[in-house]
């Protein structure tokens, strides 16, 4: 398969994974938010909606692995940010709310930024033979930031938005580490069980932090952090450790940076709308039309 065909297939698979992750996020957040403090594990394990979300996560992860098997981390991870494009109409559908034009403008902006990032940056495959010594320092930095964020979340339990944001950052970064390790494993299966076990452990840790973020506060605070933290950590490790490359020469550099900035801004904007749409509907207009959000 040619490099162009591999990248195209990776993008398609990443979009499928994004749709599955979006379904999972909407289901899990609504289930976790209904659980009182101190009863998260027991509460979500009894929720059929939460288990449906787990199934969506599992399916998304398997498709993501397939995408990473044929494409680079720098291609797959930015595309996964589009999960918010799927989560937005899904949450609106279940809440009975309708979206304003400004919301769809933001959605188009995010989609355009994703396309520009991939087309202009032209991410390339890296070196899968990176030794363990190359992982040490970058991994310590990313995991260290995740631990600090989790600690901030624990200390901010009475401030729901800050706690949700902090736990979301921790979960997103740990998911990013798991993704980078997954790419490492799919390219070098012979590395053995140690790398695979590390990838699974990071993924489980990220999953747990995300559930805590969903319980702690609004999706507007947690989902952007998870969604952005994961690709940033994964792409950073892909570039620093696996020697993947993004073309930023000449005018490409400012364009790629601008695309990344638009991705961050529009992702946060969309996730805030998505969080509002996911809240229980409390009122309708006099004519019976669902209120608009965004």
PDB file of C-alpha atoms in Angstrom:
ATOM      1  CA  UNK A   1       0.000   0.000   0.000  1.00  0.00           C
ATOM      2  CA  UNK A   2       1.374   3.447  -0.924  1.00  0.00           C
ATOM      3  CA  UNK A   3       2.076   6.101   1.732  1.00  0.00           C
ATOM      4  CA  UNK A   4      -0.831   8.224   0.445  1.00  0.00           C
ATOM      5  CA  UNK A   5      -3.250   5.286   0.534  1.00  0.00           C
ATOM      6  CA  UNK A   6      -2.095   4.339   4.038  1.00  0.00           C
ATOM      7  CA  UNK A   7      -2.670   7.872   5.296  1.00  0.00           C
ATOM      8  CA  UNK A   8      -6.126   7.993   3.713  1.00  0.00           C
ATOM      9  CA  UNK A   9      -7.099   4.682   5.302  1.00  0.00           C
ATOM     10  CA  UNK A  10      -5.740   5.842   8.653  1.00  0.00           C
ATOM     11  CA  UNK A  11      -7.878   9.001   8.459  1.00  0.00           C
ATOM     12  CA  UNK A  12     -11.039   7.026   7.639  1.00  0.00           C
ATOM     13  CA  UNK A  13     -10.405   4.603  10.509  1.00  0.00           C
ATOM     14  CA  UNK A  14      -9.660   7.494  12.865  1.00  0.00           C
ATOM     15  CA  UNK A  15     -12.999   9.106  11.949  1.00  0.00           C
ATOM     16  CA  UNK A  16     -14.832   5.858  12.744  1.00  0.00           C
ATOM     17  CA  UNK A  17     -12.994   5.666  16.070  1.00  0.00           C
ATOM     18  CA  UNK A  18     -13.912   9.297  16.788  1.00  0.00           C
ATOM     19  CA  UNK A  19     -17.609   8.545  16.251  1.00  0.00           C
ATOM     20  CA  UNK A  20     -17.444   5.602  18.653  1.00  0.00           C
ATOM     21  CA  UNK A  21     -15.572   7.633  21.270  1.00  0.00           C
ATOM     22  CA  UNK A  22     -18.183  10.396  20.984  1.00  0.00           C
ATOM     23  CA  UNK A  23     -21.020   7.978  21.689  1.00  0.00           C
ATOM     24  CA  UNK A  24     -19.077   6.599  24.637  1.00  0.00           C
ATOM     25  CA  UNK A  25     -18.363  10.048  26.108  1.00  0.00           C
ATOM     26  CA  UNK A  26     -21.995  11.184  25.980  1.00  0.00           C
ATOM     27  CA  UNK A  27     -23.230   7.946  27.579  1.00  0.00           C
ATOM     28  CA  UNK A  28     -20.562   7.777  30.283  1.00  0.00           C
ATOM     29  CA  UNK A  29     -20.775  11.429  31.296  1.00  0.00           C
ATOM     30  CA  UNK A  30     -24.526  11.302  31.739  1.00  0.00           C
ATOM     31  CA  UNK A  31     -24.189   8.131  33.825  1.00  0.00           C
ATOM     32  CA  UNK A  32     -21.250   9.332  35.946  1.00  0.00           C
ATOM     33  CA  UNK A  33     -22.822  12.742  36.608  1.00  0.00           C
ATOM     34  CA  UNK A  34     -25.814  11.021  38.211  1.00  0.00           C
ATOM     35  CA  UNK A  35     -23.605   9.216  40.744  1.00  0.00           C
ATOM     36  CA  UNK A  36     -23.014  10.924  44.133  1.00  0.00           C
ATOM     37  CA  UNK A  37     -19.500  11.590  45.434  1.00  0.00           C
ATOM     38  CA  UNK A  38     -17.840   8.585  47.001  1.00  0.00           C
ATOM     39  CA  UNK A  39     -19.886   6.082  45.018  1.00  0.00           C
ATOM     40  CA  UNK A  40     -18.480   6.449  41.518  1.00  0.00           C
ATOM     41  CA  UNK A  41     -17.377   2.850  40.964  1.00  0.00           C
ATOM     42  CA  UNK A  42     -20.469   1.241  42.472  1.00  0.00           C
ATOM     43  CA  UNK A  43     -22.791   3.682  40.753  1.00  0.00           C
ATOM     44  CA  UNK A  44     -21.451   3.408  37.211  1.00  0.00           C
ATOM     45  CA  UNK A  45     -21.123  -0.374  37.389  1.00  0.00           C
ATOM     46  CA  UNK A  46     -24.867  -0.529  37.941  1.00  0.00           C
ATOM     47  CA  UNK A  47     -25.642   1.718  34.976  1.00  0.00           C
ATOM     48  CA  UNK A  48     -26.523   0.121  31.663  1.00  0.00           C
ATOM     49  CA  UNK A  49     -25.874   3.444  29.949  1.00  0.00           C
ATOM     50  CA  UNK A  50     -22.334   3.514  31.320  1.00  0.00           C
ATOM     51  CA  UNK A  51     -21.661  -0.042  30.116  1.00  0.00           C
ATOM     52  CA  UNK A  52     -22.899   0.949  26.659  1.00  0.00           C
ATOM     53  CA  UNK A  53     -20.343   3.742  26.774  1.00  0.00           C
ATOM     54  CA  UNK A  54     -17.631   1.262  27.728  1.00  0.00           C
ATOM     55  CA  UNK A  55     -18.569  -0.788  24.672  1.00  0.00           C
ATOM     56  CA  UNK A  56     -18.212   2.329  22.529  1.00  0.00           C
ATOM     57  CA  UNK A  57     -14.792   3.027  24.026  1.00  0.00           C
ATOM     58  CA  UNK A  58     -13.641  -0.532  23.376  1.00  0.00           C
ATOM     59  CA  UNK A  59     -14.810  -0.422  19.776  1.00  0.00           C
ATOM     60  CA  UNK A  60     -13.196   2.979  19.283  1.00  0.00           C
ATOM     61  CA  UNK A  61      -9.907   1.771  20.737  1.00  0.00           C
ATOM     62  CA  UNK A  62      -9.805  -1.276  18.461  1.00  0.00           C
ATOM     63  CA  UNK A  63     -10.448   0.893  15.388  1.00  0.00           C
ATOM     64  CA  UNK A  64      -7.835   3.365  16.636  1.00  0.00           C
ATOM     65  CA  UNK A  65      -5.276   0.541  16.869  1.00  0.00           C
ATOM     66  CA  UNK A  66      -6.085  -0.371  13.266  1.00  0.00           C
ATOM     67  CA  UNK A  67      -5.593   3.274  12.244  1.00  0.00           C
ATOM     68  CA  UNK A  68      -2.225   3.426  14.010  1.00  0.00           C
ATOM     69  CA  UNK A  69      -1.163   0.206  12.280  1.00  0.00           C
ATOM     70  CA  UNK A  70      -1.411   1.909   8.877  1.00  0.00           C
ATOM     71  CA  UNK A  71      -0.712   5.553   9.769  1.00  0.00           C
ATOM     72  CA  UNK A  72       1.397   7.726  12.033  1.00  0.00           C
ATOM     73  CA  UNK A  73       0.405   9.104  15.436  1.00  0.00           C
ATOM     74  CA  UNK A  74       0.626  12.625  13.983  1.00  0.00           C
ATOM     75  CA  UNK A  75      -2.053  11.718  11.413  1.00  0.00           C
ATOM     76  CA  UNK A  76      -4.405   9.691  13.602  1.00  0.00           C
ATOM     77  CA  UNK A  77      -4.535  11.776  16.788  1.00  0.00           C
ATOM     78  CA  UNK A  78      -5.569  15.160  15.313  1.00  0.00           C
ATOM     79  CA  UNK A  79      -8.390  13.443  13.407  1.00  0.00           C
ATOM     80  CA  UNK A  80      -9.693  11.933  16.658  1.00  0.00           C
ATOM     81  CA  UNK A  81     -10.388  15.477  17.874  1.00  0.00           C
ATOM     82  CA  UNK A  82     -13.372  15.378  15.507  1.00  0.00           C
ATOM     83  CA  UNK A  83     -15.156  13.222  18.094  1.00  0.00           C
ATOM     84  CA  UNK A  84     -16.743  16.479  19.236  1.00  0.00           C
ATOM     85  CA  UNK A  85     -18.359  16.892  15.819  1.00  0.00           C
ATOM     86  CA  UNK A  86     -20.151  13.609  16.434  1.00  0.00           C
ATOM     87  CA  UNK A  87     -20.855  14.256  20.122  1.00  0.00           C
ATOM     88  CA  UNK A  88     -22.465  17.635  19.414  1.00  0.00           C
ATOM     89  CA  UNK A  89     -25.464  16.486  17.320  1.00  0.00           C
ATOM     90  CA  UNK A  90     -25.744  13.275  19.346  1.00  0.00           C
ATOM     91  CA  UNK A  91     -26.171  15.086  22.652  1.00  0.00           C
ATOM     92  CA  UNK A  92     -28.548  17.575  21.026  1.00  0.00           C
ATOM     93  CA  UNK A  93     -30.639  14.711  19.667  1.00  0.00           C
ATOM     94  CA  UNK A  94     -31.106  13.171  23.102  1.00  0.00           C
ATOM     95  CA  UNK A  95     -31.652  16.474  24.927  1.00  0.00           C
ATOM     96  CA  UNK A  96     -34.206  17.887  22.496  1.00  0.00           C
ATOM     97  CA  UNK A  97     -32.177  21.042  21.885  1.00  0.00           C
ATOM     98  CA  UNK A  98     -31.369  22.659  18.552  1.00  0.00           C
ATOM     99  CA  UNK A  99     -28.092  24.216  17.468  1.00  0.00           C
ATOM    100  CA  UNK A 100     -27.530  27.840  16.445  1.00  0.00           C
ATOM    101  CA  UNK A 101     -25.711  28.705  13.191  1.00  0.00           C
ATOM    102  CA  UNK A 102     -22.688  29.920  15.182  1.00  0.00           C
ATOM    103  CA  UNK A 103     -22.270  26.413  16.528  1.00  0.00           C
ATOM    104  CA  UNK A 104     -22.077  24.912  13.072  1.00  0.00           C
ATOM    105  CA  UNK A 105     -19.610  27.630  12.014  1.00  0.00           C
ATOM    106  CA  UNK A 106     -17.336  26.470  14.830  1.00  0.00           C
ATOM    107  CA  UNK A 107     -17.815  22.862  13.712  1.00  0.00           C
ATOM    108  CA  UNK A 108     -16.810  23.723  10.145  1.00  0.00           C
ATOM    109  CA  UNK A 109     -13.826  25.641  11.501  1.00  0.00           C
ATOM    110  CA  UNK A 110     -12.599  22.598  13.409  1.00  0.00           C
ATOM    111  CA  UNK A 111     -13.064  20.333  10.406  1.00  0.00           C
ATOM    112  CA  UNK A 112     -11.163  22.748   8.176  1.00  0.00           C
ATOM    113  CA  UNK A 113      -8.342  23.022  10.725  1.00  0.00           C
ATOM    114  CA  UNK A 114      -8.006  19.239  10.843  1.00  0.00           C
ATOM    115  CA  UNK A 115      -7.824  19.004   7.048  1.00  0.00           C
ATOM    116  CA  UNK A 116      -5.285  21.829   6.839  1.00  0.00           C
ATOM    117  CA  UNK A 117      -3.104  20.331   9.570  1.00  0.00           C
ATOM    118  CA  UNK A 118      -2.877  16.981   7.777  1.00  0.00           C
ATOM    119  CA  UNK A 119      -2.589  18.410   4.247  1.00  0.00           C
ATOM    120  CA  UNK A 120      -0.051  21.142   5.012  1.00  0.00           C
ATOM    121  CA  UNK A 121       1.925  19.484   7.799  1.00  0.00           C
ATOM    122  CA  UNK A 122       2.154  16.193   5.886  1.00  0.00           C
ATOM    123  CA  UNK A 123       2.939  14.071   8.976  1.00  0.00           C
ATOM    124  CA  UNK A 124       5.301  11.189   8.214  1.00  0.00           C
ATOM    125  CA  UNK A 125       6.076   7.832   9.771  1.00  0.00           C
ATOM    126  CA  UNK A 126       8.866   7.744  12.344  1.00  0.00           C
ATOM    127  CA  UNK A 127      11.455   5.352  13.702  1.00  0.00           C
ATOM    128  CA  UNK A 128       9.873   2.461  15.589  1.00  0.00           C
ATOM    129  CA  UNK A 129      13.288   1.306  16.839  1.00  0.00           C
ATOM    130  CA  UNK A 130      13.495   3.971  19.557  1.00  0.00           C
ATOM    131  CA  UNK A 131      15.239   2.478  22.634  1.00  0.00           C
ATOM    132  CA  UNK A 132      13.742   2.635  26.104  1.00  0.00           C
ATOM    133  CA  UNK A 133      16.281   5.305  27.057  1.00  0.00           C
ATOM    134  CA  UNK A 134      14.681   7.641  24.527  1.00  0.00           C
ATOM    135  CA  UNK A 135      11.323   7.310  26.271  1.00  0.00           C
ATOM    136  CA  UNK A 136      12.526   8.085  29.800  1.00  0.00           C
ATOM    137  CA  UNK A 137      12.696  11.904  29.910  1.00  0.00           C
ATOM    138  CA  UNK A 138       9.675  12.732  27.659  1.00  0.00           C
ATOM    139  CA  UNK A 139       7.552  10.131  29.424  1.00  0.00           C
ATOM    140  CA  UNK A 140       8.531  11.444  32.850  1.00  0.00           C
ATOM    141  CA  UNK A 141       7.493  14.978  31.834  1.00  0.00           C
ATOM    142  CA  UNK A 142       4.089  13.958  30.459  1.00  0.00           C
ATOM    143  CA  UNK A 143       3.229  11.594  33.327  1.00  0.00           C
ATOM    144  CA  UNK A 144       4.479  14.154  35.848  1.00  0.00           C
ATOM    145  CA  UNK A 145       2.133  16.814  34.468  1.00  0.00           C
ATOM    146  CA  UNK A 146      -0.728  14.301  34.549  1.00  0.00           C
ATOM    147  CA  UNK A 147      -0.037  13.509  38.219  1.00  0.00           C
ATOM    148  CA  UNK A 148       0.049  17.195  39.133  1.00  0.00           C
ATOM    149  CA  UNK A 149      -3.240  17.767  37.304  1.00  0.00           C
ATOM    150  CA  UNK A 150      -4.852  14.840  39.129  1.00  0.00           C
ATOM    151  CA  UNK A 151      -3.627  16.220  42.464  1.00  0.00           C
ATOM    152  CA  UNK A 152      -5.145  19.610  41.639  1.00  0.00           C
ATOM    153  CA  UNK A 153      -8.407  17.857  40.820  1.00  0.00           C
ATOM    154  CA  UNK A 154      -8.460  16.086  44.182  1.00  0.00           C
ATOM    155  CA  UNK A 155      -7.840  19.365  46.030  1.00  0.00           C
ATOM    156  CA  UNK A 156     -10.553  21.185  44.084  1.00  0.00           C
ATOM    157  CA  UNK A 157     -13.496  18.915  44.780  1.00  0.00           C
ATOM    158  CA  UNK A 158     -15.713  21.823  45.864  1.00  0.00           C
ATOM    159  CA  UNK A 159     -15.046  23.650  42.594  1.00  0.00           C
ATOM    160  CA  UNK A 160     -16.672  21.402  40.038  1.00  0.00           C
ATOM    161  CA  UNK A 161     -15.368  23.055  36.877  1.00  0.00           C
ATOM    162  CA  UNK A 162     -11.764  23.193  38.078  1.00  0.00           C
ATOM    163  CA  UNK A 163     -11.873  19.595  39.290  1.00  0.00           C
ATOM    164  CA  UNK A 164     -13.382  18.377  36.022  1.00  0.00           C
ATOM    165  CA  UNK A 165     -10.818  20.335  34.007  1.00  0.00           C
ATOM    166  CA  UNK A 166      -7.909  18.992  36.073  1.00  0.00           C
ATOM    167  CA  UNK A 167      -9.028  15.372  35.954  1.00  0.00           C
ATOM    168  CA  UNK A 168      -9.725  15.802  32.246  1.00  0.00           C
ATOM    169  CA  UNK A 169      -6.175  17.025  31.614  1.00  0.00           C
ATOM    170  CA  UNK A 170      -4.755  14.080  33.556  1.00  0.00           C
ATOM    171  CA  UNK A 171      -6.927  11.597  31.680  1.00  0.00           C
ATOM    172  CA  UNK A 172      -6.156  13.103  28.282  1.00  0.00           C
ATOM    173  CA  UNK A 173      -2.395  13.087  28.831  1.00  0.00           C
ATOM    174  CA  UNK A 174      -2.417   9.476  30.030  1.00  0.00           C
ATOM    175  CA  UNK A 175      -4.515   8.457  27.031  1.00  0.00           C
ATOM    176  CA  UNK A 176      -1.929  10.180  24.843  1.00  0.00           C
ATOM    177  CA  UNK A 177       0.859   8.142  26.436  1.00  0.00           C
ATOM    178  CA  UNK A 178      -1.150   4.974  25.837  1.00  0.00           C
ATOM    179  CA  UNK A 179      -1.633   5.915  22.178  1.00  0.00           C
ATOM    180  CA  UNK A 180       2.087   6.517  21.648  1.00  0.00           C
ATOM    181  CA  UNK A 181       2.876   3.153  23.229  1.00  0.00           C
ATOM    182  CA  UNK A 182       0.172   1.523  21.114  1.00  0.00           C
ATOM    183  CA  UNK A 183       1.878   2.799  17.981  1.00  0.00           C
ATOM    184  CA  UNK A 184       5.174   1.472  19.348  1.00  0.00           C
ATOM    185  CA  UNK A 185       3.617  -1.955  19.923  1.00  0.00           C
ATOM    186  CA  UNK A 186       1.826  -2.173  16.563  1.00  0.00           C
ATOM    187  CA  UNK A 187       5.070  -1.376  14.734  1.00  0.00           C
ATOM    188  CA  UNK A 188       7.254  -3.650  16.859  1.00  0.00           C
ATOM    189  CA  UNK A 189       5.208  -6.522  18.211  1.00  0.00           C
ATOM    190  CA  UNK A 190       8.388  -8.347  19.114  1.00  0.00           C
ATOM    191  CA  UNK A 191       9.039  -5.804  21.877  1.00  0.00           C
ATOM    192  CA  UNK A 192       7.076  -8.210  24.026  1.00  0.00           C
ATOM    193  CA  UNK A 193       4.538  -8.041  26.805  1.00  0.00           C
ATOM    194  CA  UNK A 194       6.238  -5.288  28.823  1.00  0.00           C
ATOM    195  CA  UNK A 195       5.478  -2.501  26.347  1.00  0.00           C
ATOM    196  CA  UNK A 196       1.976  -3.840  25.736  1.00  0.00           C
ATOM    197  CA  UNK A 197       1.309  -4.003  29.484  1.00  0.00           C
ATOM    198  CA  UNK A 198       2.556  -0.429  29.899  1.00  0.00           C
ATOM    199  CA  UNK A 199       0.233   0.758  27.144  1.00  0.00           C
ATOM    200  CA  UNK A 200      -2.736  -0.982  28.761  1.00  0.00           C
ATOM    201  CA  UNK A 201      -1.861   0.403  32.195  1.00  0.00           C
ATOM    202  CA  UNK A 202      -1.686   3.968  30.878  1.00  0.00           C
ATOM    203  CA  UNK A 203      -4.962   3.490  29.040  1.00  0.00           C
ATOM    204  CA  UNK A 204      -6.708   2.198  32.170  1.00  0.00           C
ATOM    205  CA  UNK A 205      -5.315   5.074  34.246  1.00  0.00           C
ATOM    206  CA  UNK A 206      -6.520   7.585  31.670  1.00  0.00           C
ATOM    207  CA  UNK A 207      -9.938   5.918  31.540  1.00  0.00           C
ATOM    208  CA  UNK A 208     -10.317   6.136  35.333  1.00  0.00           C
ATOM    209  CA  UNK A 209      -9.296   9.808  35.405  1.00  0.00           C
ATOM    210  CA  UNK A 210     -11.792  10.573  32.656  1.00  0.00           C
ATOM    211  CA  UNK A 211     -14.642   8.962  34.602  1.00  0.00           C
ATOM    212  CA  UNK A 212     -13.679  11.049  37.617  1.00  0.00           C
ATOM    213  CA  UNK A 213     -13.693  14.140  35.418  1.00  0.00           C
ATOM    214  CA  UNK A 214     -17.158  13.258  34.096  1.00  0.00           C
ATOM    215  CA  UNK A 215     -18.443  12.925  37.655  1.00  0.00           C
ATOM    216  CA  UNK A 216     -16.685  16.025  38.999  1.00  0.00           C
ATOM    217  CA  UNK A 217     -18.258  18.649  36.800  1.00  0.00           C
ATOM    218  CA  UNK A 218     -19.734  19.740  33.476  1.00  0.00           C
ATOM    219  CA  UNK A 219     -18.640  18.220  30.203  1.00  0.00           C
ATOM    220  CA  UNK A 220     -17.667  21.734  29.119  1.00  0.00           C
ATOM    221  CA  UNK A 221     -14.725  21.527  31.519  1.00  0.00           C
ATOM    222  CA  UNK A 222     -13.698  17.893  31.111  1.00  0.00           C
ATOM    223  CA  UNK A 223     -14.232  16.906  27.478  1.00  0.00           C
ATOM    224  CA  UNK A 224     -12.059  19.635  25.905  1.00  0.00           C
ATOM    225  CA  UNK A 225      -9.186  18.754  28.239  1.00  0.00           C
ATOM    226  CA  UNK A 226      -9.419  15.042  27.439  1.00  0.00           C
ATOM    227  CA  UNK A 227      -9.893  15.619  23.718  1.00  0.00           C
ATOM    228  CA  UNK A 228      -7.015  18.066  23.331  1.00  0.00           C
ATOM    229  CA  UNK A 229      -4.673  16.553  25.947  1.00  0.00           C
ATOM    230  CA  UNK A 230      -4.609  13.154  24.269  1.00  0.00           C
ATOM    231  CA  UNK A 231      -3.458  14.227  20.778  1.00  0.00           C
ATOM    232  CA  UNK A 232      -1.014  16.804  22.130  1.00  0.00           C
ATOM    233  CA  UNK A 233       0.687  14.224  24.357  1.00  0.00           C
ATOM    234  CA  UNK A 234       0.613  11.516  21.676  1.00  0.00           C
ATOM    235  CA  UNK A 235       1.930  13.750  18.896  1.00  0.00           C
ATOM    236  CA  UNK A 236       4.614  15.194  21.190  1.00  0.00           C
ATOM    237  CA  UNK A 237       5.849  11.714  22.086  1.00  0.00           C
ATOM    238  CA  UNK A 238       5.576  10.650  18.447  1.00  0.00           C
ATOM    239  CA  UNK A 239       7.794  13.539  17.358  1.00  0.00           C
ATOM    240  CA  UNK A 240      10.293  13.462  20.254  1.00  0.00           C
ATOM    241  CA  UNK A 241      10.617   9.692  20.736  1.00  0.00           C
ATOM    242  CA  UNK A 242       9.498   7.983  17.533  1.00  0.00           C
ATOM    243  CA  UNK A 243      11.053  10.664  15.306  1.00  0.00           C
ATOM    244  CA  UNK A 244       7.828  11.327  13.417  1.00  0.00           C
ATOM    245  CA  UNK A 245       7.993  14.535  11.440  1.00  0.00           C
ATOM    246  CA  UNK A 246       5.607  17.387  10.665  1.00  0.00           C
ATOM    247  CA  UNK A 247       6.684  19.641   7.803  1.00  0.00           C
ATOM    248  CA  UNK A 248       6.874  23.190   9.168  1.00  0.00           C
ATOM    249  CA  UNK A 249       9.340  24.593   6.644  1.00  0.00           C
ATOM    250  CA  UNK A 250       8.700  27.930   4.970  1.00  0.00           C
ATOM    251  CA  UNK A 251       5.092  29.115   5.045  1.00  0.00           C
ATOM    252  CA  UNK A 252       3.949  25.711   6.276  1.00  0.00           C
ATOM    253  CA  UNK A 253       5.041  26.497   9.834  1.00  0.00           C
ATOM    254  CA  UNK A 254       2.674  29.434  10.478  1.00  0.00           C
ATOM    255  CA  UNK A 255      -0.173  27.599   8.732  1.00  0.00           C
ATOM    256  CA  UNK A 256       0.277  24.469  10.868  1.00  0.00           C
ATOM    257  CA  UNK A 257       0.510  26.550  14.043  1.00  0.00           C
ATOM    258  CA  UNK A 258      -2.614  28.493  13.079  1.00  0.00           C
ATOM    259  CA  UNK A 259      -4.451  25.229  12.363  1.00  0.00           C
ATOM    260  CA  UNK A 260      -3.487  23.883  15.784  1.00  0.00           C
ATOM    261  CA  UNK A 261      -4.690  27.101  17.424  1.00  0.00           C
ATOM    262  CA  UNK A 262      -8.028  26.893  15.589  1.00  0.00           C
ATOM    263  CA  UNK A 263      -8.358  23.227  16.611  1.00  0.00           C
ATOM    264  CA  UNK A 264      -7.911  24.122  20.275  1.00  0.00           C
ATOM    265  CA  UNK A 265     -10.245  27.144  20.226  1.00  0.00           C
ATOM    266  CA  UNK A 266     -13.044  25.506  18.247  1.00  0.00           C
ATOM    267  CA  UNK A 267     -12.776  22.243  20.185  1.00  0.00           C
ATOM    268  CA  UNK A 268     -13.297  24.080  23.456  1.00  0.00           C
ATOM    269  CA  UNK A 269     -16.150  26.108  21.979  1.00  0.00           C
ATOM    270  CA  UNK A 270     -17.877  23.043  20.563  1.00  0.00           C
ATOM    271  CA  UNK A 271     -17.460  21.013  23.729  1.00  0.00           C
ATOM    272  CA  UNK A 272     -19.059  23.819  25.752  1.00  0.00           C
ATOM    273  CA  UNK A 273     -22.072  23.763  23.452  1.00  0.00           C
ATOM    274  CA  UNK A 274     -22.088  19.978  23.579  1.00  0.00           C
ATOM    275  CA  UNK A 275     -22.043  20.058  27.360  1.00  0.00           C
ATOM    276  CA  UNK A 276     -24.966  22.484  27.446  1.00  0.00           C
ATOM    277  CA  UNK A 277     -26.881  20.341  24.985  1.00  0.00           C
ATOM    278  CA  UNK A 278     -26.251  17.315  27.151  1.00  0.00           C
ATOM    279  CA  UNK A 279     -27.913  18.873  30.219  1.00  0.00           C
ATOM    280  CA  UNK A 280     -31.526  18.025  31.018  1.00  0.00           C
ATOM    281  CA  UNK A 281     -33.966  20.262  29.210  1.00  0.00           C
ATOM    282  CA  UNK A 282     -35.744  22.532  31.712  1.00  0.00           C
ATOM    283  CA  UNK A 283     -37.928  24.702  29.556  1.00  0.00           C
ATOM    284  CA  UNK A 284     -39.420  25.180  26.138  1.00  0.00           C
ATOM    285  CA  UNK A 285     -40.354  28.323  24.335  1.00  0.00           C
ATOM    286  CA  UNK A 286     -44.063  29.316  24.321  1.00  0.00           C
ATOM    287  CA  UNK A 287     -44.513  27.878  20.847  1.00  0.00           C
ATOM    288  CA  UNK A 288     -43.141  24.493  21.929  1.00  0.00           C
ATOM    289  CA  UNK A 289     -39.902  24.787  19.929  1.00  0.00           C
ATOM    290  CA  UNK A 290     -36.849  23.432  21.756  1.00  0.00           C
ATOM    291  CA  UNK A 291     -34.548  26.236  22.935  1.00  0.00           C
ATOM    292  CA  UNK A 292     -31.373  26.856  20.967  1.00  0.00           C
ATOM    293  CA  UNK A 293     -27.901  26.435  22.370  1.00  0.00           C
ATOM    294  CA  UNK A 294     -24.526  27.702  21.286  1.00  0.00           C
TER     295      UNK A 294
END
